[in-house]
Coordinates of C-alpha atoms and ligand atoms in Angstrom, one line a residue:
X1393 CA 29.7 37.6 2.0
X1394 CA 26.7 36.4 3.8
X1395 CA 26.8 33.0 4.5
X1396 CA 25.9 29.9 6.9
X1397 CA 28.6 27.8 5.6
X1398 CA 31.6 29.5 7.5
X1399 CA 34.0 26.6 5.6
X1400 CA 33.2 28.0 1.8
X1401 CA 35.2 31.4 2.6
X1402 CA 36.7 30.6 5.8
X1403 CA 40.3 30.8 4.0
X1404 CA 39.8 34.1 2.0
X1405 CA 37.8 36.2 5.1
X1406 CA 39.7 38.7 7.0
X1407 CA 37.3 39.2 9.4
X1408 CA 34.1 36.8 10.3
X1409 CA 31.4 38.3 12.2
X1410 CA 29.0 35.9 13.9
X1411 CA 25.4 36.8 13.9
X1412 CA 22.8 35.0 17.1
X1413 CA 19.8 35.7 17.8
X1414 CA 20.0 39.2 16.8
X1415 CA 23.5 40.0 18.3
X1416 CA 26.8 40.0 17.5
X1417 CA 28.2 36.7 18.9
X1418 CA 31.8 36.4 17.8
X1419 CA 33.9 39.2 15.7
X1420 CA 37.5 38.8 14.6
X1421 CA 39.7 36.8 12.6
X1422 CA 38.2 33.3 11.4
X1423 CA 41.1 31.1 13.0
X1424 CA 40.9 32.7 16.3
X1425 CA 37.1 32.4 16.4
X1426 CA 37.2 28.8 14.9
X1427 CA 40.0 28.6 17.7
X1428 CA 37.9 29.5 20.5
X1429 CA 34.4 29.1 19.6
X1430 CA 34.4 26.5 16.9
X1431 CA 32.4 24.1 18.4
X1432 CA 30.0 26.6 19.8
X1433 CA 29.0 27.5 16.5
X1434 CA 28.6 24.3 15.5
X1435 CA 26.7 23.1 18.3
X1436 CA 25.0 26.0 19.7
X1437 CA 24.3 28.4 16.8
X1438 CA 24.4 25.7 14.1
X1439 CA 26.9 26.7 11.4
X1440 CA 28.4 24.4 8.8
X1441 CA 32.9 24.9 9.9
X1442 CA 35.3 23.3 7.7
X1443 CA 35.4 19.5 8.4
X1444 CA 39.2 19.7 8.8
X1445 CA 39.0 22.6 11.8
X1446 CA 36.1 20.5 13.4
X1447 CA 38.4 17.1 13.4
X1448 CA 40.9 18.8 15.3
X1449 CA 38.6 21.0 17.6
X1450 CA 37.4 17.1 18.5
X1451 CA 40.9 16.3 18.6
X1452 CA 41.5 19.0 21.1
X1453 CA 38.7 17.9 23.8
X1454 CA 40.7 14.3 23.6
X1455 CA 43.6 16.1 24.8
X1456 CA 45.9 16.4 21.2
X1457 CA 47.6 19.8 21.4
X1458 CA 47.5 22.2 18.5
X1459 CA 49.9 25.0 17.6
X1460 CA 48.5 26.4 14.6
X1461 CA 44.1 25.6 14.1
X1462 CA 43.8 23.6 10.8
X1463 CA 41.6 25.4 8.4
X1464 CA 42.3 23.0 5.7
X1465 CA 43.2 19.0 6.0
X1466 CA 47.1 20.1 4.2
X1467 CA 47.0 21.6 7.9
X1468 CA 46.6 18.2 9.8
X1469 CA 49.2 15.8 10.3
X1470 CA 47.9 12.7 10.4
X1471 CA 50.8 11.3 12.5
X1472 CA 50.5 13.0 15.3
X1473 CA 47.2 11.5 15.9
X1474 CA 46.8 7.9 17.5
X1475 CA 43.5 5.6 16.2
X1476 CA 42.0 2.8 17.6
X1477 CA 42.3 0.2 15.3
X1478 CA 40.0 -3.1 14.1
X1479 CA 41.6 -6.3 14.6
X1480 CA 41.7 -6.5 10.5
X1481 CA 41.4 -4.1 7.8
X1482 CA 37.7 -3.4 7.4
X1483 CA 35.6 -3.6 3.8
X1484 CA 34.6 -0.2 2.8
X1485 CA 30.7 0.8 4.4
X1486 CA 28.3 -0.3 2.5
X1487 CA 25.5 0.9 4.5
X1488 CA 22.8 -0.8 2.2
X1489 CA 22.5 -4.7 1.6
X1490 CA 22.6 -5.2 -1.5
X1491 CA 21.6 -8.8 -1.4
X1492 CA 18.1 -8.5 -1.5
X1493 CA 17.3 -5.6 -4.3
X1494 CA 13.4 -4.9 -5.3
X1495 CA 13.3 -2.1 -7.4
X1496 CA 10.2 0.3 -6.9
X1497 CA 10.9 2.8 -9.3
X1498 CA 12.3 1.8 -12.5
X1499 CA 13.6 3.6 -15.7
X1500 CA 14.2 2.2 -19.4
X1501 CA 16.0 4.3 -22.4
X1502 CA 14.1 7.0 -21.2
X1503 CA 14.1 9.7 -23.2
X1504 CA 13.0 13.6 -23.1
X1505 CA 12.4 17.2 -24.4
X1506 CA 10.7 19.7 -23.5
X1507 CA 8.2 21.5 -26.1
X1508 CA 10.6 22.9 -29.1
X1509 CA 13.6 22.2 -26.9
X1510 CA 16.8 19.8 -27.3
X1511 CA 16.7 16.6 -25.8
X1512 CA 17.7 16.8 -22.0
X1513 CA 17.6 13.4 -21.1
X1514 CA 18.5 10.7 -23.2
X1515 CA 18.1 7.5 -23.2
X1516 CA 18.5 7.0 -19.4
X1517 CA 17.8 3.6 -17.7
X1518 CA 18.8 3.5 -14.1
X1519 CA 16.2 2.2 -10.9
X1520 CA 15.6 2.8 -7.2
X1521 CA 15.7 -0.2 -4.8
X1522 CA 13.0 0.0 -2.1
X1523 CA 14.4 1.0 1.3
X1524 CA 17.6 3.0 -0.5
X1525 CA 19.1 6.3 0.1
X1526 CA 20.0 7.3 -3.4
X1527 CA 21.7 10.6 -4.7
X1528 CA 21.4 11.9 -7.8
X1529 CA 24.1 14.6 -8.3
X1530 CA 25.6 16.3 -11.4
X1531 CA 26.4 19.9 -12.8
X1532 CA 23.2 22.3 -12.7
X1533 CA 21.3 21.6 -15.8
X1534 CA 22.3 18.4 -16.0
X1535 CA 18.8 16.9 -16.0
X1536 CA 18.7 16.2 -12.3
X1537 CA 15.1 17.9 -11.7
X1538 CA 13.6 17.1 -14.9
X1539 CA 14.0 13.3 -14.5
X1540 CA 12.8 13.2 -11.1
X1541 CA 9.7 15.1 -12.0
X1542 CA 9.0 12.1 -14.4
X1543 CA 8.7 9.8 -10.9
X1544 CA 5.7 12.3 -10.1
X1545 CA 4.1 12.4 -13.7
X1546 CA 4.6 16.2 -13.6
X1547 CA 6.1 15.7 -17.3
X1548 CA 5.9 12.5 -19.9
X1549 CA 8.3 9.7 -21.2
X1550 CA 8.6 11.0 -24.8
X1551 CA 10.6 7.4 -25.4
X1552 CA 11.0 4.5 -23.2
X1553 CA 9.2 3.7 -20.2
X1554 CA 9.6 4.5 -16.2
X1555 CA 7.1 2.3 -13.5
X1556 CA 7.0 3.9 -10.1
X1557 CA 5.3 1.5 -7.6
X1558 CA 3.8 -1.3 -10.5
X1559 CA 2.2 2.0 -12.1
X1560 CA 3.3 3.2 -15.7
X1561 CA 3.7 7.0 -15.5
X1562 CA 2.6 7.4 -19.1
X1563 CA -0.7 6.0 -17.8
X1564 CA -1.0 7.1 -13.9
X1565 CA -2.1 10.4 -13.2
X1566 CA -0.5 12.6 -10.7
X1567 CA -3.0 11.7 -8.3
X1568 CA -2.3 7.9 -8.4
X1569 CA 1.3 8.9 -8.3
X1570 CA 1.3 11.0 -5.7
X1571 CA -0.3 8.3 -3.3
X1572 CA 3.3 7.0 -3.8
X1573 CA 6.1 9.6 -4.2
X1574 CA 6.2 12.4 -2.7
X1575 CA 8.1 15.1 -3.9
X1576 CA 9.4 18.3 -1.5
X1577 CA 10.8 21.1 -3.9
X1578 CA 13.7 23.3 -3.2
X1579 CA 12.0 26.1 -2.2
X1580 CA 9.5 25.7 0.6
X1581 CA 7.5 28.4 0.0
X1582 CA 6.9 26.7 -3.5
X1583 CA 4.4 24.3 -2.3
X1584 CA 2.9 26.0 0.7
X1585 CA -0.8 26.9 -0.2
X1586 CA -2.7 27.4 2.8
X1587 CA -2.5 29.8 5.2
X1588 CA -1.8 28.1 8.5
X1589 CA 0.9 25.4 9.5
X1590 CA -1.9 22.7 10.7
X1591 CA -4.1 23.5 7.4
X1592 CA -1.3 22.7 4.9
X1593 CA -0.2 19.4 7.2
X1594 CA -4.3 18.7 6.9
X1595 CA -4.1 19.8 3.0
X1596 CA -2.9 16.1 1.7
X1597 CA -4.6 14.4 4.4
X1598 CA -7.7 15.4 3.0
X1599 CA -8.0 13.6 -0.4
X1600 CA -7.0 10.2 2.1
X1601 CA -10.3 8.5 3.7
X1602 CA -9.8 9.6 7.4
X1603 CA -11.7 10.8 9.4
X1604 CA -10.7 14.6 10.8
X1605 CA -10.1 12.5 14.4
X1606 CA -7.7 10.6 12.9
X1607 CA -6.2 13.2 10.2
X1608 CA -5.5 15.7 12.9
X1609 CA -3.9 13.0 15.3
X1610 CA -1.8 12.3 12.5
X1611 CA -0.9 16.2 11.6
X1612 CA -0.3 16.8 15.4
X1613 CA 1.8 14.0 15.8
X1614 CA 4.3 14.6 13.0
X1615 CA 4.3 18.5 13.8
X1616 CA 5.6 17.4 17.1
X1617 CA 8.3 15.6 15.8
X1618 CA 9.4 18.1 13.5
X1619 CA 9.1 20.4 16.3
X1620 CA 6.1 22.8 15.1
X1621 CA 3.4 21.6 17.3
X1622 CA 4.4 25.4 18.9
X1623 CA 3.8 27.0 15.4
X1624 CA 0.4 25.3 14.1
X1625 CA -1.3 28.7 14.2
X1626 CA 1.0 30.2 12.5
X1627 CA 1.0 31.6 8.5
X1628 CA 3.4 29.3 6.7
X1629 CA 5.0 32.2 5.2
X1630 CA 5.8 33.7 8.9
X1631 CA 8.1 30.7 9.8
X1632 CA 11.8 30.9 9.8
X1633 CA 13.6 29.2 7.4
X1634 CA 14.0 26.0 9.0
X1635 CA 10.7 25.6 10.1
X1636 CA 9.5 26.5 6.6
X1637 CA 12.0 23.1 5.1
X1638 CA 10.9 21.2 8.1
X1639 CA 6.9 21.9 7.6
X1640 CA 7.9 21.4 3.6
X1641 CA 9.4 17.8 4.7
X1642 CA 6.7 16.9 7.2
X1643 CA 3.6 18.1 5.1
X1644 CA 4.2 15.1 2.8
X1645 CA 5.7 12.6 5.2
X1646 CA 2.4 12.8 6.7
X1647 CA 1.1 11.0 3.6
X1648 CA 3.4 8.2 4.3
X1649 CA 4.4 7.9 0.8
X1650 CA 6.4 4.6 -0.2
X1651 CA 8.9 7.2 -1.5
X1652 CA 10.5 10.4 -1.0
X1653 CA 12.0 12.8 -3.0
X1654 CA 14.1 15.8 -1.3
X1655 CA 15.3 18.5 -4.0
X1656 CA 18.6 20.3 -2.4
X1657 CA 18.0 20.0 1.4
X1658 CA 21.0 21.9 1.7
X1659 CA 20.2 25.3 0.2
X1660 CA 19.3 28.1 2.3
X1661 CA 19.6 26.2 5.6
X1662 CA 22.1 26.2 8.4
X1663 CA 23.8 22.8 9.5
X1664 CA 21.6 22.5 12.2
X1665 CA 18.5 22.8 10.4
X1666 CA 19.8 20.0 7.6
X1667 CA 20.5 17.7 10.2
X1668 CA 17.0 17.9 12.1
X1669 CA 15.7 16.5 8.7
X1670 CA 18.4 14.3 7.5
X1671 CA 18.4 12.5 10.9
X1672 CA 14.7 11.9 10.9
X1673 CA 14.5 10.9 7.6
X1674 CA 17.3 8.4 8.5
X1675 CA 15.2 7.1 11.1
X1676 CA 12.1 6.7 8.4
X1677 CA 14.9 5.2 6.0
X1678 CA 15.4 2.4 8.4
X1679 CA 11.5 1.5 8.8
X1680 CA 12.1 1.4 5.2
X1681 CA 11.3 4.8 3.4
X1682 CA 12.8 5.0 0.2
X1683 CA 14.6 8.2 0.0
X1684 CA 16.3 10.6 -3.6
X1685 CA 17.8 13.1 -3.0
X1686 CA 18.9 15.6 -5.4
X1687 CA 21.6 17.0 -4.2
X1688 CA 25.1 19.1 -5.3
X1689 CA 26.3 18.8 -1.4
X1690 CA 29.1 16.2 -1.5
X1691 CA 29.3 15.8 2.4
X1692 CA 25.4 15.3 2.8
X1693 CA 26.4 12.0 -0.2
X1694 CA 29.0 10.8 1.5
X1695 CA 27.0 11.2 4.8
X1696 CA 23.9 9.4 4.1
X1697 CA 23.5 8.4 0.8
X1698 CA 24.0 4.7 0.0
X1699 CA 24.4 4.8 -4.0
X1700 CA 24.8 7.6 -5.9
X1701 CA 24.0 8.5 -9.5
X1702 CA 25.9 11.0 -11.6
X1703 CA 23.9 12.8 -14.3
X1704 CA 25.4 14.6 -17.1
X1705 CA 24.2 16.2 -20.5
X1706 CA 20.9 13.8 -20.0
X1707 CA 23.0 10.6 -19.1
X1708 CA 23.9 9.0 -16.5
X1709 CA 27.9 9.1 -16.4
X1710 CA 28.4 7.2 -12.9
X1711 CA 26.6 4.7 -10.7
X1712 CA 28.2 3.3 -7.5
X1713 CA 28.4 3.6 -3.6
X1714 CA 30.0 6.8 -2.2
X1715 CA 32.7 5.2 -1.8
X1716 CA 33.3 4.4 -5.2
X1717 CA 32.5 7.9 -6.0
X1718 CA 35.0 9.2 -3.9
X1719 CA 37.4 6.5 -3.7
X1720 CA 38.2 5.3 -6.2
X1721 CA 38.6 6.8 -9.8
X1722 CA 35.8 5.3 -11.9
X1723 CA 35.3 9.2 -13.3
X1724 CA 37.0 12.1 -13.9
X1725 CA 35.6 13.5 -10.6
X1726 CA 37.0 17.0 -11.7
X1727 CA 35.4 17.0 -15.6
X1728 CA 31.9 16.4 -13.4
X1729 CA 32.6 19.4 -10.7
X1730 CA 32.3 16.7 -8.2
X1731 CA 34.8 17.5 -4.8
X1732 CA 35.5 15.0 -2.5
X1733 CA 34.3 15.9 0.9
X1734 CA 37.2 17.2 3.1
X1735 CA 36.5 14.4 5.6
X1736 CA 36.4 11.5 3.3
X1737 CA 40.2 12.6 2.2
X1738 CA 41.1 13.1 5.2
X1739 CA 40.1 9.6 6.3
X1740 CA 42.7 8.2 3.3
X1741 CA 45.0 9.7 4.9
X1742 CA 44.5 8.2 8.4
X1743 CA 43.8 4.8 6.1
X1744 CA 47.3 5.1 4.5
X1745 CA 48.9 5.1 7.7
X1746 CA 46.9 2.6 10.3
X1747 CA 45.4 0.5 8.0
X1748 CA 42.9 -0.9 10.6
X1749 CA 41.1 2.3 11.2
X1750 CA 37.3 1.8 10.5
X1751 CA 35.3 3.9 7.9
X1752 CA 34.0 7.0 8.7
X1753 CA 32.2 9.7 6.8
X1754 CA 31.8 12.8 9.4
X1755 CA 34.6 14.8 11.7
X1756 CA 33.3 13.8 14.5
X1757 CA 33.1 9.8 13.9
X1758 CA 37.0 10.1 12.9
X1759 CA 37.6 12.1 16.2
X1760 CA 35.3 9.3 18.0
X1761 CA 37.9 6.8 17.0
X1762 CA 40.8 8.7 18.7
X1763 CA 42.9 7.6 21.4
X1764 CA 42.7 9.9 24.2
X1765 CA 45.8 11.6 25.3
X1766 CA 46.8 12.9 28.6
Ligands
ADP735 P1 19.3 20.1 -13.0 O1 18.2 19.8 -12.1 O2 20.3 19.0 -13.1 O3 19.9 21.5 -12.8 P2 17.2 20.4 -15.0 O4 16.5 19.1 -15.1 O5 16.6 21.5 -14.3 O6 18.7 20.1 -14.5 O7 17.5 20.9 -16.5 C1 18.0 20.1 -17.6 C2 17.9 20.9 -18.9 O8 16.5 21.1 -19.2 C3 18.5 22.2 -18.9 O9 19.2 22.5 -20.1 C4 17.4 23.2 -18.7 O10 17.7 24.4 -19.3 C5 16.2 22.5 -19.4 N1 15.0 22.8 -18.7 C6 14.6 22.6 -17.4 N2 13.3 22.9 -17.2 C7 12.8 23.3 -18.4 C8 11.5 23.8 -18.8 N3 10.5 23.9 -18.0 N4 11.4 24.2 -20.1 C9 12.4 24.1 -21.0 N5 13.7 23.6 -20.7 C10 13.9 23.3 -19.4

């Protein structure tokens, strides 16, 4: 199995052999090399470990002993671990307010076919607030793609009605849309078409009234952030992976659309490449970049997303807070292949026991709130 995500198999390896840089970094038996280099490969080679092993790796720098490595949170008992605690049992995180709501995209009994096909969404009304991270998650074929390509105007409303930024997308071309939304597909090379790094940041730029000056100032500026000023030269195609999402990401930032649509960050990239983006999008979320991402990745949700949508056959099954989603059972979670993320159970857990302990939604934020031990 060739993978980046070292927790999907970690349980059913024998043997895990570590590839860096074009050598053989770590060979053996996936506990002892979680054991000894677990946060190495997290931190230094970038690999996705299972959340439970990188709670207790964490757990292990803040002195906790461990006899056996936990592969699994059945492995971790929560009592041996001591929390600091908040004065009072804290509400749930609720990282968006949802006090002051204006919708910027909205969608009304929408319904749609393709040519000669079934219906494959029907009858859909849901919105997106401005400044939101919302996910939009369900079994494949579940209409996730198709109604997001409606925000773009890449297909019609055969019934009912969606407005994206005041516009009607029965009426608004693609153009006028795409002064709006952008839209970064699953597959970098997709929507590469030029045949440097600099040219397809200029590409967009192009159709806005700047002047080159200004345009390449622009193009520069965001390739330094994402960290391809080094690359500009280079042939799209020729990048690695994770340059080829980031340039795919900050070719249509650089547009500064109002919103911004990310089709499965997570697939084909390495948890340090996922986290670049997510963490500078987060950063853009906060200046108030409206973010969807379409996503199967339960741990990316419960990381960053502040509402989530569940889609199935067409319709939309579940709408709530990840929270919700996770916590509390508002849908047959199982029915809708949707698996809570290893650290969010693992966080009940702790909850059941010190009631006090505030919400977390990452291994390393529980671990943060651990009482050192000498
Ligand atoms: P998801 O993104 O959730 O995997 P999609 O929106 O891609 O779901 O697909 C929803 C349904 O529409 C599926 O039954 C799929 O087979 C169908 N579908 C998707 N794209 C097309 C297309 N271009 N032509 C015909 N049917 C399509």
């Amino acid at each position: 199995v060739i993978e980046h995500d070292v927790s999907r198999f970690v349980d059913m390896a024998d043997r895990l052999v570590v590839l860096a840089d074009g050598r053989i970094a770590y060979n053996g038996p996936p506990r002892e090399i979680l054991a000894d280099h677990g946060l190495a490969m997290r931190d230094q080679i970038g690999l996705r470990i299972p959340q439970a092993t990188e709670f207790a790796l964490e757990a292990r720098r803040k002195g906790y002993r461990l006899e056996t490595l936990p592969l699994t949170i059945d492995d971790i008992q929560v009592e041996s671990f001591r929390f600091q605690q908040l004065p009072t049992p804290p509400a749930e995180r609720m990282a968006f307010p949802s006090t002051e709501r204006e919708v910027i995209i909205e969608v009304k009994d929408l319904s749609f076919a393709y040519p000669g096909g079934p219906e494959v969404l029907k009858n859909i009304t849901m919105d997106v607030c401005r400044g939101e991270i919302l996910a939009i998650i369900g079994r494949n074929g579940s209409g996730k793609t198709t109604l997001t390509s409606l925000f773009i105007g890449l297909n019609k409303p055969a019934s009912g009605s969606v407005m994206v930024c005041g516009m009607d997308v029965s009426q608004a071309s693609i153009r006028e849309l795409s002064e709006e939304v952008s839209y970064v597909f699953q597959y970098p090379e997709h929507q590469f078409i030029t045949d440097s790094v600099l040219e397809e940041m200029l590409f967009g730029l192009k159709r806005q009234s700047l002047s080159p000056e200004e345009a390449n100032r622009r193009a520069m500026e965001m390739l330094e952030m994402f960290q391809l000023h080094q690359v500009k030269d280079r042939h799209p195609f020729a990048l690695s992976r994770g340059q080829k999402r980031r340039l795919s990401v900050a070719s249509m930032l650089v547009l500064r659309p109002e919103v911004f649509i990310l089709d499965e960050p997570t697939t084909g990239q390495d948890q340090r490449n996922v986290n670049q983006v997510m963490e500078f999008l987060q950063k853009l979320n906060q200046q108030g970049l409206t973010i969807i991402l379409v996503t199967h990745d339960m741990e990316l949700v419960a990381q960053y997303a502040h509402r989530v949508l569940v889609l199935d056959e067409g319709q939309v099954v579940f709408e709530g807070t990840p929270w919700q989603l996770f916590g509390e059972e508002l849908i047959d979670r199982q029915h809708y292949g949707l698996i809570i993320p290893d650290i969010i159970e693992l966080y009940r857990r702790v909850r059941n026991r010190y009631p006090n302990v505030a919400p977390v939604t990452s291994p390393r934020e529980l671990a943060g709130l651990l009482i050192e031990e000498k």
